């Protein structure tokens, strides 16, 4: 550890926990808006616009692979921004992550298509997706810590759930934008130029997010780490040396929350249009209804995590998802809009339980002086795996002649892994808070 000069909190300005949580959630919403915007875009437009010579199936695979590229580089972004978050602070690092994401998303709206510039547009698209992935690698862990480390330990599980609202908010905003665009523009105009507008909207939203994050303080936990000279030279190396088992558990616990979003919001959109016979607008409306419901359920699950523990809430969500997976996809075959909406609601609530309590689970596992690195890496590796779920599910669907159960196999596997990890997390020792002794000489065995 380095003996850095203590940085004392400024006595003239304090930041309320609610204000910090709000700023954290708005920033996460922008990141989610940008990312889900591309997910909807890739499911319908990216193949014909940027990979037209590959044909329908090849273009779809290339589109989903482009989604996966951003997930692959997320661990690298997690390592870089996790290091910065544990060295220079949570707030300063989050200004960089949201800035990179907003600029990269806005530039996607300016790219030339294959018809305009050949493969140049596809190459630039991949580069910008890499920038988005690097940014996301450091965003989630920092947002969780920005909210939870301002809160008291007794309320930390709830405030760790607040940034998770950013995912449904971003999903709702991106879906609403595309719904409006499809209603006001003919299909040919939407494909010709209208698709650019949603990406360009990221630039004014970026300005709002930067303003909110500039208006808040650094977390008291990080200030204490600095003042007590407990910063590590290489936080990631310390984390791997002291808590490798906790990192594995955190990775498994994150799979369902991230993977179910990737499955529902990207693969199911494409699968519902091409195979089940739904319209693109029907799927966006159903997804939006499910997202609106999450605005209520995520805070409720966060409050529940305060009462029974975050790991238990994650476990219950994983078990419930495992039980309803195959009935849910069987019902989807009856291609009616009420069934679609009901499926999206039920299929969204239970994975959301695991998603809402995930930040609290990870916060309990890791020590404060390398917590940013730990949360970022565990989440980013899970996201990297989840990023290829649409591609792998497409290949499974092709091999099974798109049998009704093929997406259920993927969702059931994600649920089972998260269930085991959550049970293990519930039996592990809670990481000490500021001022408590760091008795982490050896990790306890998890049942």
PDB file of C-alpha atoms in Angstrom, residues 48-255:
ATOM      1  CA  UNK A  48     -29.030  -4.679 -43.372  1.00  0.00           C
ATOM      2  CA  UNK A  49     -27.274  -1.339 -42.840  1.00  0.00           C
ATOM      3  CA  UNK A  50     -23.712  -2.428 -42.083  1.00  0.00           C
ATOM      4  CA  UNK A  51     -23.426  -6.123 -43.040  1.00  0.00           C
ATOM      5  CA  UNK A  52     -25.686  -6.343 -46.085  1.00  0.00           C
ATOM      6  CA  UNK A  53     -23.390  -8.618 -48.209  1.00  0.00           C
ATOM      7  CA  UNK A  54     -23.587 -11.360 -45.521  1.00  0.00           C
ATOM      8  CA  UNK A  55     -27.281 -12.028 -46.135  1.00  0.00           C
ATOM      9  CA  UNK A  56     -30.094 -12.254 -43.588  1.00  0.00           C
ATOM     10  CA  UNK A  57     -28.716 -14.981 -41.321  1.00  0.00           C
ATOM     11  CA  UNK A  58     -25.088 -13.870 -41.659  1.00  0.00           C
ATOM     12  CA  UNK A  59     -26.049 -10.267 -41.024  1.00  0.00           C
ATOM     13  CA  UNK A  60     -27.958 -11.263 -37.886  1.00  0.00           C
ATOM     14  CA  UNK A  61     -24.959 -13.207 -36.581  1.00  0.00           C
ATOM     15  CA  UNK A  62     -22.648 -10.287 -37.356  1.00  0.00           C
ATOM     16  CA  UNK A  63     -25.023  -7.893 -35.596  1.00  0.00           C
ATOM     17  CA  UNK A  64     -25.143 -10.018 -32.453  1.00  0.00           C
ATOM     18  CA  UNK A  65     -21.369 -10.475 -32.611  1.00  0.00           C
ATOM     19  CA  UNK A  66     -21.043  -6.680 -32.664  1.00  0.00           C
ATOM     20  CA  UNK A  67     -23.148  -6.612 -29.502  1.00  0.00           C
ATOM     21  CA  UNK A  68     -20.773  -9.179 -28.019  1.00  0.00           C
ATOM     22  CA  UNK A  69     -17.634  -7.185 -28.870  1.00  0.00           C
ATOM     23  CA  UNK A  70     -18.485  -4.529 -26.292  1.00  0.00           C
ATOM     24  CA  UNK A  71     -18.994  -7.208 -23.672  1.00  0.00           C
ATOM     25  CA  UNK A  72     -15.648  -8.856 -24.448  1.00  0.00           C
ATOM     26  CA  UNK A  73     -13.651  -5.693 -23.754  1.00  0.00           C
ATOM     27  CA  UNK A  74     -15.588  -4.884 -20.573  1.00  0.00           C
ATOM     28  CA  UNK A  75     -13.154  -6.811 -18.345  1.00  0.00           C
ATOM     29  CA  UNK A  76     -10.315  -4.653 -19.681  1.00  0.00           C
ATOM     30  CA  UNK A  77     -12.338  -1.530 -18.932  1.00  0.00           C
ATOM     31  CA  UNK A  78     -13.135  -2.946 -15.495  1.00  0.00           C
ATOM     32  CA  UNK A  79      -9.443  -3.466 -14.753  1.00  0.00           C
ATOM     33  CA  UNK A  80      -8.491   0.040 -15.911  1.00  0.00           C
ATOM     34  CA  UNK A  81     -11.346   1.987 -14.344  1.00  0.00           C
ATOM     35  CA  UNK A  82     -11.444  -0.264 -11.289  1.00  0.00           C
ATOM     36  CA  UNK A  83      -7.811   0.632 -10.675  1.00  0.00           C
ATOM     37  CA  UNK A  84      -8.600   4.324 -11.076  1.00  0.00           C
ATOM     38  CA  UNK A  85     -11.653   4.054  -8.844  1.00  0.00           C
ATOM     39  CA  UNK A  86      -9.582   2.556  -6.021  1.00  0.00           C
ATOM     40  CA  UNK A  87      -6.719   4.995  -6.556  1.00  0.00           C
ATOM     41  CA  UNK A  88      -8.182   8.405  -7.501  1.00  0.00           C
ATOM     42  CA  UNK A  89     -11.776   7.993  -6.337  1.00  0.00           C
ATOM     43  CA  UNK A  90     -15.235   6.802  -7.336  1.00  0.00           C
ATOM     44  CA  UNK A  91     -16.585  10.166  -8.499  1.00  0.00           C
ATOM     45  CA  UNK A  92     -13.660  11.166 -10.742  1.00  0.00           C
ATOM     46  CA  UNK A  93     -13.625   7.768 -12.427  1.00  0.00           C
ATOM     47  CA  UNK A  94     -17.359   7.860 -13.120  1.00  0.00           C
ATOM     48  CA  UNK A  95     -16.997  11.185 -14.921  1.00  0.00           C
ATOM     49  CA  UNK A  96     -14.664   9.466 -17.383  1.00  0.00           C
ATOM     50  CA  UNK A  97     -16.878   6.407 -17.902  1.00  0.00           C
ATOM     51  CA  UNK A  98     -20.066   8.330 -18.641  1.00  0.00           C
ATOM     52  CA  UNK A  99     -18.202  10.769 -20.882  1.00  0.00           C
ATOM     53  CA  UNK A 100     -16.698   8.037 -23.048  1.00  0.00           C
ATOM     54  CA  UNK A 101     -20.045   6.262 -23.367  1.00  0.00           C
ATOM     55  CA  UNK A 102     -21.968   9.399 -24.344  1.00  0.00           C
ATOM     56  CA  UNK A 103     -19.483  10.497 -26.995  1.00  0.00           C
ATOM     57  CA  UNK A 104     -19.170   6.998 -28.516  1.00  0.00           C
ATOM     58  CA  UNK A 105     -22.943   6.627 -28.745  1.00  0.00           C
ATOM     59  CA  UNK A 106     -23.359  10.007 -30.378  1.00  0.00           C
ATOM     60  CA  UNK A 107     -20.718   9.147 -32.979  1.00  0.00           C
ATOM     61  CA  UNK A 108     -22.566   5.945 -33.915  1.00  0.00           C
ATOM     62  CA  UNK A 109     -25.339   8.212 -35.173  1.00  0.00           C
ATOM     63  CA  UNK A 110     -22.884   9.771 -37.652  1.00  0.00           C
ATOM     64  CA  UNK A 111     -21.479   6.556 -39.152  1.00  0.00           C
ATOM     65  CA  UNK A 112     -21.708   5.799 -42.893  1.00  0.00           C
ATOM     66  CA  UNK A 113     -23.627   2.644 -43.833  1.00  0.00           C
ATOM     67  CA  UNK A 114     -22.368  -0.117 -46.129  1.00  0.00           C
ATOM     68  CA  UNK A 115     -24.215   1.470 -49.072  1.00  0.00           C
ATOM     69  CA  UNK A 116     -22.421   4.763 -48.419  1.00  0.00           C
ATOM     70  CA  UNK A 117     -18.856   3.676 -47.611  1.00  0.00           C
ATOM     71  CA  UNK A 118     -18.576  -0.104 -47.854  1.00  0.00           C
ATOM     72  CA  UNK A 119     -16.992  -1.855 -44.883  1.00  0.00           C
ATOM     73  CA  UNK A 120     -15.647   1.401 -43.391  1.00  0.00           C
ATOM     74  CA  UNK A 121     -18.858   1.953 -41.443  1.00  0.00           C
ATOM     75  CA  UNK A 122     -18.725  -1.560 -39.980  1.00  0.00           C
ATOM     76  CA  UNK A 123     -15.084  -1.102 -38.896  1.00  0.00           C
ATOM     77  CA  UNK A 124     -15.844   2.236 -37.226  1.00  0.00           C
ATOM     78  CA  UNK A 125     -18.914   0.705 -35.600  1.00  0.00           C
ATOM     79  CA  UNK A 126     -16.795  -2.005 -34.000  1.00  0.00           C
ATOM     80  CA  UNK A 127     -14.291   0.601 -32.739  1.00  0.00           C
ATOM     81  CA  UNK A 128     -17.063   2.631 -31.113  1.00  0.00           C
ATOM     82  CA  UNK A 129     -18.523  -0.514 -29.601  1.00  0.00           C
ATOM     83  CA  UNK A 130     -15.115  -1.200 -28.069  1.00  0.00           C
ATOM     84  CA  UNK A 131     -15.163   2.303 -26.542  1.00  0.00           C
ATOM     85  CA  UNK A 132     -18.655   1.659 -25.167  1.00  0.00           C
ATOM     86  CA  UNK A 133     -17.536  -1.642 -23.676  1.00  0.00           C
ATOM     87  CA  UNK A 134     -14.494  -0.107 -21.985  1.00  0.00           C
ATOM     88  CA  UNK A 135     -16.707   2.570 -20.473  1.00  0.00           C
ATOM     89  CA  UNK A 136     -19.285   0.107 -19.205  1.00  0.00           C
ATOM     90  CA  UNK A 137     -16.517  -1.925 -17.598  1.00  0.00           C
ATOM     91  CA  UNK A 138     -16.025   0.807 -15.023  1.00  0.00           C
ATOM     92  CA  UNK A 139     -19.521   2.259 -14.774  1.00  0.00           C
ATOM     93  CA  UNK A 140     -21.549  -0.322 -12.882  1.00  0.00           C
ATOM     94  CA  UNK A 141     -19.211  -0.942  -9.962  1.00  0.00           C
ATOM     95  CA  UNK A 142     -18.594   2.763  -9.474  1.00  0.00           C
ATOM     96  CA  UNK A 143     -22.297   3.616  -9.542  1.00  0.00           C
ATOM     97  CA  UNK A 144     -23.067   0.981  -6.923  1.00  0.00           C
ATOM     98  CA  UNK A 145     -20.290   2.274  -4.669  1.00  0.00           C
ATOM     99  CA  UNK A 146     -21.176   5.928  -5.192  1.00  0.00           C
ATOM    100  CA  UNK A 147     -24.667   5.249  -3.833  1.00  0.00           C
ATOM    101  CA  UNK A 148     -23.944   2.591  -1.214  1.00  0.00           C
ATOM    102  CA  UNK A 149     -20.786   4.126   0.300  1.00  0.00           C
ATOM    103  CA  UNK A 150     -22.645   7.343   1.107  1.00  0.00           C
ATOM    104  CA  UNK A 151     -25.298   5.345   2.998  1.00  0.00           C
ATOM    105  CA  UNK A 152     -25.151   3.869   6.481  1.00  0.00           C
ATOM    106  CA  UNK A 153     -24.375   0.126   6.668  1.00  0.00           C
ATOM    107  CA  UNK A 154     -27.970  -0.577   7.747  1.00  0.00           C
ATOM    108  CA  UNK A 155     -29.385   0.933   4.539  1.00  0.00           C
ATOM    109  CA  UNK A 156     -26.583  -0.017   2.176  1.00  0.00           C
ATOM    110  CA  UNK A 157     -28.459  -2.895   0.498  1.00  0.00           C
ATOM    111  CA  UNK A 158     -31.325  -0.586  -0.464  1.00  0.00           C
ATOM    112  CA  UNK A 159     -29.116   2.169  -1.841  1.00  0.00           C
ATOM    113  CA  UNK A 160     -27.044  -0.407  -3.733  1.00  0.00           C
ATOM    114  CA  UNK A 161     -30.283  -1.303  -5.547  1.00  0.00           C
ATOM    115  CA  UNK A 162     -31.058   2.287  -6.599  1.00  0.00           C
ATOM    116  CA  UNK A 163     -28.473   2.446  -9.453  1.00  0.00           C
ATOM    117  CA  UNK A 164     -30.031  -0.764 -10.773  1.00  0.00           C
ATOM    118  CA  UNK A 165     -33.042   1.359 -11.737  1.00  0.00           C
ATOM    119  CA  UNK A 166     -30.839   2.745 -14.488  1.00  0.00           C
ATOM    120  CA  UNK A 167     -31.214  -0.446 -16.495  1.00  0.00           C
ATOM    121  CA  UNK A 168     -35.029  -0.382 -16.821  1.00  0.00           C
ATOM    122  CA  UNK A 169     -34.992   3.403 -17.212  1.00  0.00           C
ATOM    123  CA  UNK A 170     -32.500   3.115 -20.061  1.00  0.00           C
ATOM    124  CA  UNK A 171     -34.433   0.235 -21.565  1.00  0.00           C
ATOM    125  CA  UNK A 172     -37.720   2.180 -21.380  1.00  0.00           C
ATOM    126  CA  UNK A 173     -36.232   5.322 -22.883  1.00  0.00           C
ATOM    127  CA  UNK A 174     -34.571   3.482 -25.743  1.00  0.00           C
ATOM    128  CA  UNK A 175     -37.711   1.445 -26.476  1.00  0.00           C
ATOM    129  CA  UNK A 176     -39.941   4.546 -26.359  1.00  0.00           C
ATOM    130  CA  UNK A 177     -37.625   6.365 -28.745  1.00  0.00           C
ATOM    131  CA  UNK A 178     -37.781   3.518 -31.236  1.00  0.00           C
ATOM    132  CA  UNK A 179     -41.567   3.174 -30.859  1.00  0.00           C
ATOM    133  CA  UNK A 180     -42.017   6.869 -31.580  1.00  0.00           C
ATOM    134  CA  UNK A 181     -39.623   6.683 -34.511  1.00  0.00           C
ATOM    135  CA  UNK A 182     -41.481   3.738 -36.056  1.00  0.00           C
ATOM    136  CA  UNK A 183     -44.812   5.549 -35.657  1.00  0.00           C
ATOM    137  CA  UNK A 184     -43.789   8.889 -37.152  1.00  0.00           C
ATOM    138  CA  UNK A 185     -41.478   7.673 -39.921  1.00  0.00           C
ATOM    139  CA  UNK A 186     -42.103   5.203 -42.748  1.00  0.00           C
ATOM    140  CA  UNK A 187     -39.893   2.113 -42.663  1.00  0.00           C
ATOM    141  CA  UNK A 188     -37.776   3.263 -45.613  1.00  0.00           C
ATOM    142  CA  UNK A 189     -37.047   6.645 -44.032  1.00  0.00           C
ATOM    143  CA  UNK A 190     -36.290   5.037 -40.684  1.00  0.00           C
ATOM    144  CA  UNK A 191     -33.762   2.739 -42.366  1.00  0.00           C
ATOM    145  CA  UNK A 192     -32.350   5.574 -44.493  1.00  0.00           C
ATOM    146  CA  UNK A 193     -31.724   8.235 -41.816  1.00  0.00           C
ATOM    147  CA  UNK A 194     -34.182   8.035 -38.919  1.00  0.00           C
ATOM    148  CA  UNK A 195     -32.157   5.447 -37.005  1.00  0.00           C
ATOM    149  CA  UNK A 196     -29.459   8.076 -36.415  1.00  0.00           C
ATOM    150  CA  UNK A 197     -31.640  10.358 -34.262  1.00  0.00           C
ATOM    151  CA  UNK A 198     -31.769   8.154 -31.119  1.00  0.00           C
ATOM    152  CA  UNK A 199     -27.974   7.877 -31.033  1.00  0.00           C
ATOM    153  CA  UNK A 200     -27.503  11.629 -31.401  1.00  0.00           C
ATOM    154  CA  UNK A 201     -29.816  12.153 -28.407  1.00  0.00           C
ATOM    155  CA  UNK A 202     -27.057  10.707 -26.218  1.00  0.00           C
ATOM    156  CA  UNK A 203     -25.083  13.955 -26.457  1.00  0.00           C
ATOM    157  CA  UNK A 204     -27.526  16.272 -24.613  1.00  0.00           C
ATOM    158  CA  UNK A 205     -28.223  13.482 -22.107  1.00  0.00           C
ATOM    159  CA  UNK A 206     -24.479  13.271 -21.500  1.00  0.00           C
ATOM    160  CA  UNK A 207     -24.381  16.945 -20.549  1.00  0.00           C
ATOM    161  CA  UNK A 208     -27.097  16.396 -17.924  1.00  0.00           C
ATOM    162  CA  UNK A 209     -25.327  13.378 -16.459  1.00  0.00           C
ATOM    163  CA  UNK A 210     -21.969  15.163 -16.228  1.00  0.00           C
ATOM    164  CA  UNK A 211     -23.595  18.109 -14.452  1.00  0.00           C
ATOM    165  CA  UNK A 212     -25.192  15.841 -11.837  1.00  0.00           C
ATOM    166  CA  UNK A 213     -22.018  13.911 -11.136  1.00  0.00           C
ATOM    167  CA  UNK A 214     -19.940  17.068 -10.860  1.00  0.00           C
ATOM    168  CA  UNK A 215     -22.328  18.347  -8.191  1.00  0.00           C
ATOM    169  CA  UNK A 216     -21.709  15.561  -5.644  1.00  0.00           C
ATOM    170  CA  UNK A 217     -18.880  14.656  -3.260  1.00  0.00           C
ATOM    171  CA  UNK A 218     -16.504  11.723  -3.144  1.00  0.00           C
ATOM    172  CA  UNK A 219     -17.734   8.866  -0.937  1.00  0.00           C
ATOM    173  CA  UNK A 220     -16.878   8.926   2.789  1.00  0.00           C
ATOM    174  CA  UNK A 221     -15.582   5.365   2.503  1.00  0.00           C
ATOM    175  CA  UNK A 222     -12.972   6.280  -0.102  1.00  0.00           C
ATOM    176  CA  UNK A 223     -11.988   9.390   1.864  1.00  0.00           C
ATOM    177  CA  UNK A 224     -11.379   7.147   4.872  1.00  0.00           C
ATOM    178  CA  UNK A 225      -9.280   4.744   2.794  1.00  0.00           C
ATOM    179  CA  UNK A 226      -7.099   7.663   1.654  1.00  0.00           C
ATOM    180  CA  UNK A 227      -6.801   9.281   5.080  1.00  0.00           C
ATOM    181  CA  UNK A 228      -5.842   5.947   6.662  1.00  0.00           C
ATOM    182  CA  UNK A 229      -3.180   5.275   3.973  1.00  0.00           C
ATOM    183  CA  UNK A 230      -4.852   2.049   2.857  1.00  0.00           C
ATOM    184  CA  UNK A 231      -4.774   2.482  -0.918  1.00  0.00           C
ATOM    185  CA  UNK A 232      -3.082  -0.390  -2.763  1.00  0.00           C
ATOM    186  CA  UNK A 233      -0.525   0.185  -5.487  1.00  0.00           C
ATOM    187  CA  UNK A 234      -2.283  -2.443  -7.618  1.00  0.00           C
ATOM    188  CA  UNK A 235      -5.764  -3.002  -6.131  1.00  0.00           C
ATOM    189  CA  UNK A 236      -6.637  -5.730  -8.632  1.00  0.00           C
ATOM    190  CA  UNK A 237      -3.600  -7.805  -7.638  1.00  0.00           C
ATOM    191  CA  UNK A 238      -4.461  -7.456  -3.953  1.00  0.00           C
ATOM    192  CA  UNK A 239      -8.014  -8.554  -4.637  1.00  0.00           C
ATOM    193  CA  UNK A 240      -6.911 -11.671  -6.541  1.00  0.00           C
ATOM    194  CA  UNK A 241      -4.451 -12.538  -3.772  1.00  0.00           C
ATOM    195  CA  UNK A 242      -6.880 -12.112  -0.870  1.00  0.00           C
ATOM    196  CA  UNK A 243     -10.356 -12.990  -2.192  1.00  0.00           C
ATOM    197  CA  UNK A 244     -10.287 -15.181  -5.314  1.00  0.00           C
ATOM    198  CA  UNK A 245     -13.201 -17.315  -4.111  1.00  0.00           C
ATOM    199  CA  UNK A 246     -15.345 -14.240  -3.483  1.00  0.00           C
ATOM    200  CA  UNK A 247     -14.608 -13.071  -7.030  1.00  0.00           C
ATOM    201  CA  UNK A 248     -15.828 -16.399  -8.446  1.00  0.00           C
ATOM    202  CA  UNK A 249     -18.994 -16.239  -6.345  1.00  0.00           C
ATOM    203  CA  UNK A 250     -19.682 -12.655  -7.423  1.00  0.00           C
ATOM    204  CA  UNK A 251     -19.267 -13.638 -11.081  1.00  0.00           C
ATOM    205  CA  UNK A 252     -21.801 -16.448 -10.756  1.00  0.00           C
ATOM    206  CA  UNK A 253     -24.259 -14.270  -8.870  1.00  0.00           C
ATOM    207  CA  UNK A 254     -24.219 -11.688 -11.675  1.00  0.00           C
ATOM    208  CA  UNK A 255     -24.911 -14.054 -14.569  1.00  0.00           C
TER     209      UNK A 255
END
